mmCIF file of C-alpha atoms in Angstrom:
data_model
loop_
_atom_site.group_PDB
_atom_site.id
_atom_site.type_symbol
_atom_site.label_atom_id
_atom_site.label_comp_id
_atom_site.label_asym_id
_atom_site.label_seq_id
_atom_site.Cartn_x
_atom_site.Cartn_y
_atom_site.Cartn_z
ATOM 1 C CA MET F 238 102.976 -20.622 142.839
ATOM 2 C CA GLU F 239 104.596 -23.807 144.126
ATOM 3 C CA ARG F 240 107.924 -23.275 142.367
ATOM 4 C CA LYS F 241 109.530 -20.483 140.417
ATOM 5 C CA VAL F 242 108.890 -20.271 136.680
ATOM 6 C CA LYS F 243 112.120 -21.071 134.849
ATOM 7 C CA VAL F 244 112.601 -18.387 132.191
ATOM 8 C CA ALA F 245 115.437 -18.141 129.641
ATOM 9 C CA ALA F 246 116.327 -15.097 127.545
ATOM 10 C CA VAL F 247 118.872 -14.155 124.911
ATOM 11 C CA SER F 248 121.932 -12.218 126.066
ATOM 12 C CA TYR F 249 121.962 -9.832 123.065
ATOM 13 C CA LEU F 250 121.658 -6.044 123.079
ATOM 14 C CA ASN F 251 118.225 -6.315 121.469
ATOM 15 C CA THR F 252 116.730 -7.902 124.606
ATOM 16 C CA LYS F 253 117.986 -5.222 127.031
ATOM 17 C CA PRO F 254 114.805 -3.077 126.823
ATOM 18 C CA LEU F 255 112.615 -6.118 127.555
ATOM 19 C CA LEU F 256 114.739 -7.251 130.507
ATOM 20 C CA TYR F 257 115.418 -3.810 132.005
ATOM 21 C CA GLY F 258 112.287 -3.831 134.185
ATOM 22 C CA PHE F 259 112.792 -7.275 135.701
ATOM 23 C CA ARG F 260 115.457 -6.495 138.292
ATOM 24 C CA ASP F 261 113.326 -5.098 141.107
ATOM 25 C CA HIS F 262 109.977 -6.260 139.792
ATOM 26 C CA GLU F 263 107.458 -8.297 141.762
ATOM 27 C CA VAL F 264 107.527 -10.974 139.041
ATOM 28 C CA MET F 265 111.110 -11.937 139.986
ATOM 29 C CA LYS F 266 109.805 -13.447 143.245
ATOM 30 C CA SER F 267 108.239 -16.128 141.048
ATOM 31 C CA THR F 268 110.923 -16.269 138.326
ATOM 32 C CA GLU F 269 114.276 -17.989 137.839
ATOM 33 C CA LEU F 270 115.946 -16.166 134.912
ATOM 34 C CA THR F 271 118.898 -17.463 132.860
ATOM 35 C CA MET F 272 120.639 -16.097 129.733
ATOM 36 C CA ASP F 273 122.176 -17.753 126.661
ATOM 37 C CA TYR F 274 122.149 -17.638 122.842
ATOM 38 C CA PRO F 275 118.914 -18.349 120.893
ATOM 39 C CA ALA F 276 119.530 -21.874 119.591
ATOM 40 C CA LYS F 277 120.550 -23.169 123.033
ATOM 41 C CA ILE F 278 117.538 -21.580 124.726
ATOM 42 C CA ALA F 279 115.288 -23.084 122.062
ATOM 43 C CA ARG F 280 116.617 -26.558 122.884
ATOM 44 C CA GLN F 281 116.056 -25.945 126.615
ATOM 45 C CA LEU F 282 112.427 -24.979 125.989
ATOM 46 C CA ILE F 283 111.718 -27.920 123.674
ATOM 47 C CA GLU F 284 113.274 -30.388 126.132
ATOM 48 C CA GLY F 285 111.450 -28.883 129.124
ATOM 49 C CA GLU F 286 114.547 -27.615 130.953
ATOM 50 C CA VAL F 287 112.830 -24.203 131.166
ATOM 51 C CA ASP F 288 109.136 -23.276 131.287
ATOM 52 C CA MET F 289 109.245 -20.151 129.131
ATOM 53 C CA ALA F 290 111.822 -18.490 126.916
ATOM 54 C CA LEU F 291 112.404 -15.654 124.500
ATOM 55 C CA VAL F 292 113.028 -17.953 121.562
ATOM 56 C CA PRO F 293 113.327 -17.930 117.765
ATOM 57 C CA VAL F 294 109.848 -18.472 116.331
ATOM 58 C CA ALA F 295 111.173 -21.139 113.946
ATOM 59 C CA ILE F 296 111.065 -23.656 116.807
ATOM 60 C CA ILE F 297 107.241 -23.487 117.053
ATOM 61 C CA PRO F 298 106.622 -26.376 114.591
ATOM 62 C CA ARG F 299 108.933 -28.559 116.724
ATOM 63 C CA MET F 300 107.027 -28.023 119.973
ATOM 64 C CA LYS F 301 104.394 -30.470 121.233
ATOM 65 C CA GLU F 302 102.644 -27.660 123.121
ATOM 66 C CA TYR F 303 103.253 -23.929 122.957
ATOM 67 C CA HIS F 304 101.694 -20.745 124.299
ATOM 68 C CA LEU F 305 102.482 -17.209 123.068
ATOM 69 C CA ILE F 306 102.788 -15.520 126.436
ATOM 70 C CA SER F 307 103.683 -11.885 126.024
ATOM 71 C CA ASP F 308 102.465 -8.711 124.338
ATOM 72 C CA TYR F 309 106.084 -8.137 123.254
ATOM 73 C CA CYS F 310 108.545 -9.677 120.834
ATOM 74 C CA ILE F 311 111.785 -9.065 118.946
ATOM 75 C CA GLY F 312 110.365 -7.911 115.635
ATOM 76 C CA ALA F 313 110.891 -5.456 112.797
ATOM 77 C CA ASP F 314 108.720 -3.620 110.298
ATOM 78 C CA GLY F 315 111.706 -2.355 108.294
ATOM 79 C CA PRO F 316 115.495 -2.801 108.442
ATOM 80 C CA VAL F 317 116.451 -4.592 111.684
ATOM 81 C CA ALA F 318 120.228 -3.897 111.327
ATOM 82 C CA SER F 319 121.334 -6.934 113.338
ATOM 83 C CA VAL F 320 120.204 -9.817 111.105
ATOM 84 C CA CYS F 321 121.974 -9.423 107.786
ATOM 85 C CA LEU F 322 123.686 -11.194 104.950
ATOM 86 C CA PHE F 323 127.176 -9.702 104.584
ATOM 87 C CA SER F 324 129.266 -9.904 101.442
ATOM 88 C CA GLU F 325 132.140 -8.392 99.474
ATOM 89 C CA VAL F 326 130.183 -8.810 96.228
ATOM 90 C CA PRO F 327 126.637 -8.018 95.016
ATOM 91 C CA LEU F 328 123.865 -10.480 95.899
ATOM 92 C CA HIS F 329 123.751 -12.307 92.567
ATOM 93 C CA ASP F 330 127.520 -12.891 92.571
ATOM 94 C CA ILE F 331 127.454 -14.800 95.893
ATOM 95 C CA LYS F 332 128.322 -18.506 95.543
ATOM 96 C CA ARG F 333 128.323 -19.682 99.164
ATOM 97 C CA ILE F 334 126.820 -18.484 102.466
ATOM 98 C CA TYR F 335 128.140 -19.305 105.926
ATOM 99 C CA LEU F 336 125.177 -19.707 108.297
ATOM 100 C CA ASP F 337 125.072 -18.261 111.804
ATOM 101 C CA TYR F 338 124.906 -21.105 114.347
ATOM 102 C CA GLN F 339 123.166 -18.956 116.973
ATOM 103 C CA SER F 340 119.624 -18.620 115.557
ATOM 104 C CA ARG F 341 117.468 -21.083 113.643
ATOM 105 C CA THR F 342 114.907 -18.414 112.734
ATOM 106 C CA SER F 343 117.427 -16.213 110.953
ATOM 107 C CA VAL F 344 118.805 -19.193 109.029
ATOM 108 C CA ALA F 345 115.294 -20.302 108.082
ATOM 109 C CA LEU F 346 114.376 -16.756 107.004
ATOM 110 C CA LEU F 347 117.502 -16.528 104.856
ATOM 111 C CA LYS F 348 116.645 -19.816 103.126
ATOM 112 C CA VAL F 349 113.060 -18.647 102.476
ATOM 113 C CA LEU F 350 114.362 -15.414 100.932
ATOM 114 C CA VAL F 351 117.053 -17.146 98.863
ATOM 115 C CA ALA F 352 114.547 -19.628 97.411
ATOM 116 C CA ASN F 353 111.416 -17.502 97.037
ATOM 117 C CA HIS F 354 112.401 -13.836 96.895
ATOM 118 C CA TRP F 355 115.941 -13.564 95.538
ATOM 119 C CA LYS F 356 115.762 -16.924 93.687
ATOM 120 C CA LEU F 357 119.468 -17.703 94.023
ATOM 121 C CA ASP F 358 121.354 -20.967 93.530
ATOM 122 C CA ILE F 359 123.681 -20.907 96.528
ATOM 123 C CA GLU F 360 125.584 -23.372 98.718
ATOM 124 C CA PHE F 361 124.880 -23.109 102.460
ATOM 125 C CA VAL F 362 127.641 -23.920 104.967
ATOM 126 C CA GLU F 363 126.888 -24.718 108.623
ATOM 127 C CA THR F 364 129.196 -23.139 111.211
ATOM 128 C CA THR F 365 129.975 -23.513 114.895
ATOM 129 C CA GLY F 366 131.402 -20.035 115.440
ATOM 130 C CA GLY F 367 134.304 -17.851 114.394
ATOM 131 C CA TYR F 368 133.476 -17.799 110.666
ATOM 132 C CA GLU F 369 133.282 -14.042 110.063
ATOM 133 C CA HIS F 370 136.836 -13.918 108.650
ATOM 134 C CA LEU F 371 135.654 -16.272 105.878
ATOM 135 C CA ILE F 372 133.325 -13.599 104.464
ATOM 136 C CA LYS F 373 135.388 -12.669 101.427
ATOM 137 C CA GLY F 374 135.302 -12.977 97.652
ATOM 138 C CA THR F 375 132.093 -14.752 96.621
ATOM 139 C CA ASP F 376 131.660 -16.277 100.103
ATOM 140 C CA ALA F 377 129.058 -14.385 102.143
ATOM 141 C CA GLY F 378 127.902 -14.836 105.720
ATOM 142 C CA LEU F 379 124.691 -14.552 107.708
ATOM 143 C CA VAL F 380 125.555 -12.790 110.965
ATOM 144 C CA ILE F 381 123.090 -11.944 113.728
ATOM 145 C CA GLY F 382 122.930 -10.019 116.976
ATOM 146 C CA ASP F 383 125.687 -7.818 118.356
ATOM 147 C CA ARG F 384 128.243 -9.400 115.997
ATOM 148 C CA ALA F 385 126.142 -8.214 113.041
ATOM 149 C CA LEU F 386 126.309 -4.608 114.268
ATOM 150 C CA GLU F 387 130.103 -4.959 114.296
ATOM 151 C CA GLN F 388 130.199 -6.645 110.871
ATOM 152 C CA ARG F 389 128.383 -3.612 109.414
ATOM 153 C CA LEU F 390 131.667 -1.691 109.770
ATOM 154 C CA ILE F 391 133.517 -4.292 107.662
ATOM 155 C CA SER F 392 131.397 -5.619 104.791
ATOM 156 C CA PRO F 393 130.668 -3.372 101.772
ATOM 157 C CA PHE F 394 127.435 -5.213 100.856
ATOM 158 C CA ILE F 395 124.750 -5.606 103.528
ATOM 159 C CA TYR F 396 121.406 -7.309 102.881
ATOM 160 C CA ASP F 397 119.017 -6.777 105.789
ATOM 161 C CA LEU F 398 116.762 -9.832 106.149
ATOM 162 C CA ALA F 399 113.843 -8.044 107.834
ATOM 163 C CA GLU F 400 113.818 -5.400 105.109
ATOM 164 C CA ALA F 401 113.926 -8.101 102.429
ATOM 165 C CA TRP F 402 111.019 -9.933 104.110
ATOM 166 C CA MET F 403 108.988 -6.698 104.075
ATOM 167 C CA HIS F 404 109.688 -6.255 100.353
ATOM 168 C CA PHE F 405 108.717 -9.898 99.757
ATOM 169 C CA THR F 406 105.513 -10.110 101.861
ATOM 170 C CA SER F 407 104.539 -6.530 102.864
ATOM 171 C CA LEU F 408 104.384 -7.885 106.444
ATOM 172 C CA PRO F 409 106.577 -7.247 109.494
ATOM 173 C CA PHE F 410 108.822 -10.041 110.754
ATOM 174 C CA VAL F 411 109.056 -11.625 114.206
ATOM 175 C CA PHE F 412 112.462 -13.078 115.070
ATOM 176 C CA ALA F 413 111.685 -14.158 118.616
ATOM 177 C CA THR F 414 108.924 -13.985 121.180
ATOM 178 C CA TRP F 415 108.146 -15.230 124.675
ATOM 179 C CA ILE F 416 106.827 -18.786 124.412
ATOM 180 C CA SER F 417 105.950 -21.243 127.180
ATOM 181 C CA ASN F 418 105.693 -25.019 126.879
ATOM 182 C CA LYS F 419 102.829 -25.146 129.399
ATOM 183 C CA PRO F 420 99.957 -22.895 130.542
ATOM 184 C CA LEU F 421 101.005 -20.232 133.065
ATOM 185 C CA PRO F 422 98.787 -18.388 135.578
ATOM 186 C CA VAL F 423 97.067 -15.269 134.224
ATOM 187 C CA GLU F 424 98.344 -13.167 137.144
ATOM 188 C CA TYR F 425 101.924 -14.210 136.415
ATOM 189 C CA ILE F 426 101.563 -13.332 132.721
ATOM 190 C CA GLN F 427 100.176 -9.893 133.633
ATOM 191 C CA GLN F 428 103.157 -9.227 135.912
ATOM 192 C CA PHE F 429 105.516 -10.503 133.241
ATOM 193 C CA ASN F 430 104.046 -8.183 130.614
ATOM 194 C CA ASN F 431 104.321 -5.246 132.983
ATOM 195 C CA ALA F 432 108.011 -6.000 133.607
ATOM 196 C CA ASN F 433 108.592 -6.116 129.830
ATOM 197 C CA SER F 434 106.976 -2.723 129.320
ATOM 198 C CA ILE F 435 109.125 -0.815 131.822
ATOM 199 C CA GLY F 436 112.297 -0.754 129.717
ATOM 200 C CA LEU F 437 110.372 0.073 126.560
ATOM 201 C CA ASN F 438 109.020 3.154 128.338
ATOM 202 C CA ASN F 439 112.535 4.080 129.520
ATOM 203 C CA ILE F 440 114.735 3.683 126.432
ATOM 204 C CA PRO F 441 117.143 6.531 127.421
ATOM 205 C CA ALA F 442 117.890 4.705 130.693
ATOM 206 C CA VAL F 443 118.439 1.406 128.863
ATOM 207 C CA VAL F 444 120.832 3.095 126.400
ATOM 208 C CA ALA F 445 122.724 4.822 129.236
ATOM 209 C CA GLU F 446 123.295 1.427 130.870
ATOM 210 C CA ASN F 447 124.672 -0.193 127.709
ATOM 211 C CA LYS F 448 127.555 1.868 126.363
ATOM 212 C CA TYR F 449 128.046 0.734 122.768
ATOM 213 C CA PRO F 450 130.072 2.936 120.395
ATOM 214 C CA THR F 451 129.619 0.581 117.418
ATOM 215 C CA TYR F 452 125.982 1.487 116.713
ATOM 216 C CA ASP F 453 123.443 4.078 117.866
ATOM 217 C CA LEU F 454 121.357 2.122 120.370
ATOM 218 C CA THR F 455 118.632 4.757 120.604
ATOM 219 C CA TRP F 456 118.064 4.315 116.862
ATOM 220 C CA TYR F 457 118.341 0.527 117.213
ATOM 221 C CA TYR F 458 115.733 0.320 119.993
ATOM 222 C CA THR F 459 113.266 2.810 118.496
ATOM 223 C CA LYS F 460 113.677 2.457 114.702
ATOM 224 C CA ASN F 461 115.198 -0.980 113.959
ATOM 225 C CA ILE F 462 113.626 -3.268 116.554
ATOM 226 C CA SER F 463 109.849 -3.105 116.959
ATOM 227 C CA TYR F 464 108.812 -4.679 120.266
ATOM 228 C CA PRO F 465 104.968 -4.692 120.407
ATOM 229 C CA PHE F 466 103.580 -8.072 119.324
ATOM 230 C CA THR F 467 100.904 -6.550 117.080
ATOM 231 C CA PRO F 468 98.266 -8.336 114.960
ATOM 232 C CA ALA F 469 100.334 -7.508 111.838
ATOM 233 C CA LYS F 470 103.380 -9.147 113.395
ATOM 234 C CA ARG F 471 101.352 -12.212 114.303
ATOM 235 C CA GLN F 472 100.193 -12.364 110.682
ATOM 236 C CA GLY F 473 103.794 -12.070 109.473
ATOM 237 C CA MET F 474 104.844 -14.819 111.880
ATOM 238 C CA GLN F 475 102.101 -17.172 110.637
ATOM 239 C CA ARG F 476 103.125 -16.478 107.024
ATOM 240 C CA PHE F 477 106.732 -17.378 107.897
ATOM 241 C CA LEU F 478 105.690 -20.534 109.758
ATOM 242 C CA GLY F 479 103.687 -21.510 106.677
ATOM 243 C CA TYR F 480 106.929 -21.553 104.677
ATOM 244 C CA LEU F 481 108.606 -23.688 107.343
ATOM 245 C CA ARG F 482 105.791 -26.233 107.316
#
């Protein structure tokens, strides 16, 4: 390959199993890997600053060209634990929801559920960070990633968005997957898939590397997150994209 493939990934706990196998893998000879939060990585992929990224699937309709690269994703076929609506009051008493600025997919999923599943009349408030302290009274908040695992210890009412999607559609949900904005060589994709699989086959080692007293990571990686990009997940993703379109 003439130049390294520029790859961007999310720096959350949920990506650790996918990234575990990259360190000493052959694929890194052809890869330049960077880390950031989902919305920023999505912009980099759309604008061509990177070639491939683990990105929120909600960006797909905004891409001129896209290729689903990997056999793996950040998905769930039940409660995901780290993408939730948090509140001090029951769902139907919520008046306003602060939206997490870090992931377009989670925000889009919340809006689909509010309109079509829960059928609520609610005000949405954009944020730029540091809004968790505003989750009080009838003001709720969508919180994702590691911060959501911490918020679980605070908020009395927790509405898991992946679980709600399953109740609504009977399909699993895909939050993010590896997408490229150009075709990549088959050999590279095979190496990339192999690197992804290593951590998933070594979950105890991944957990040992990431000390996290807030939440049981073994449970998180084996019960909450579902990594294989299965036909059912692809079907769930297409159903979600249909709502976005």
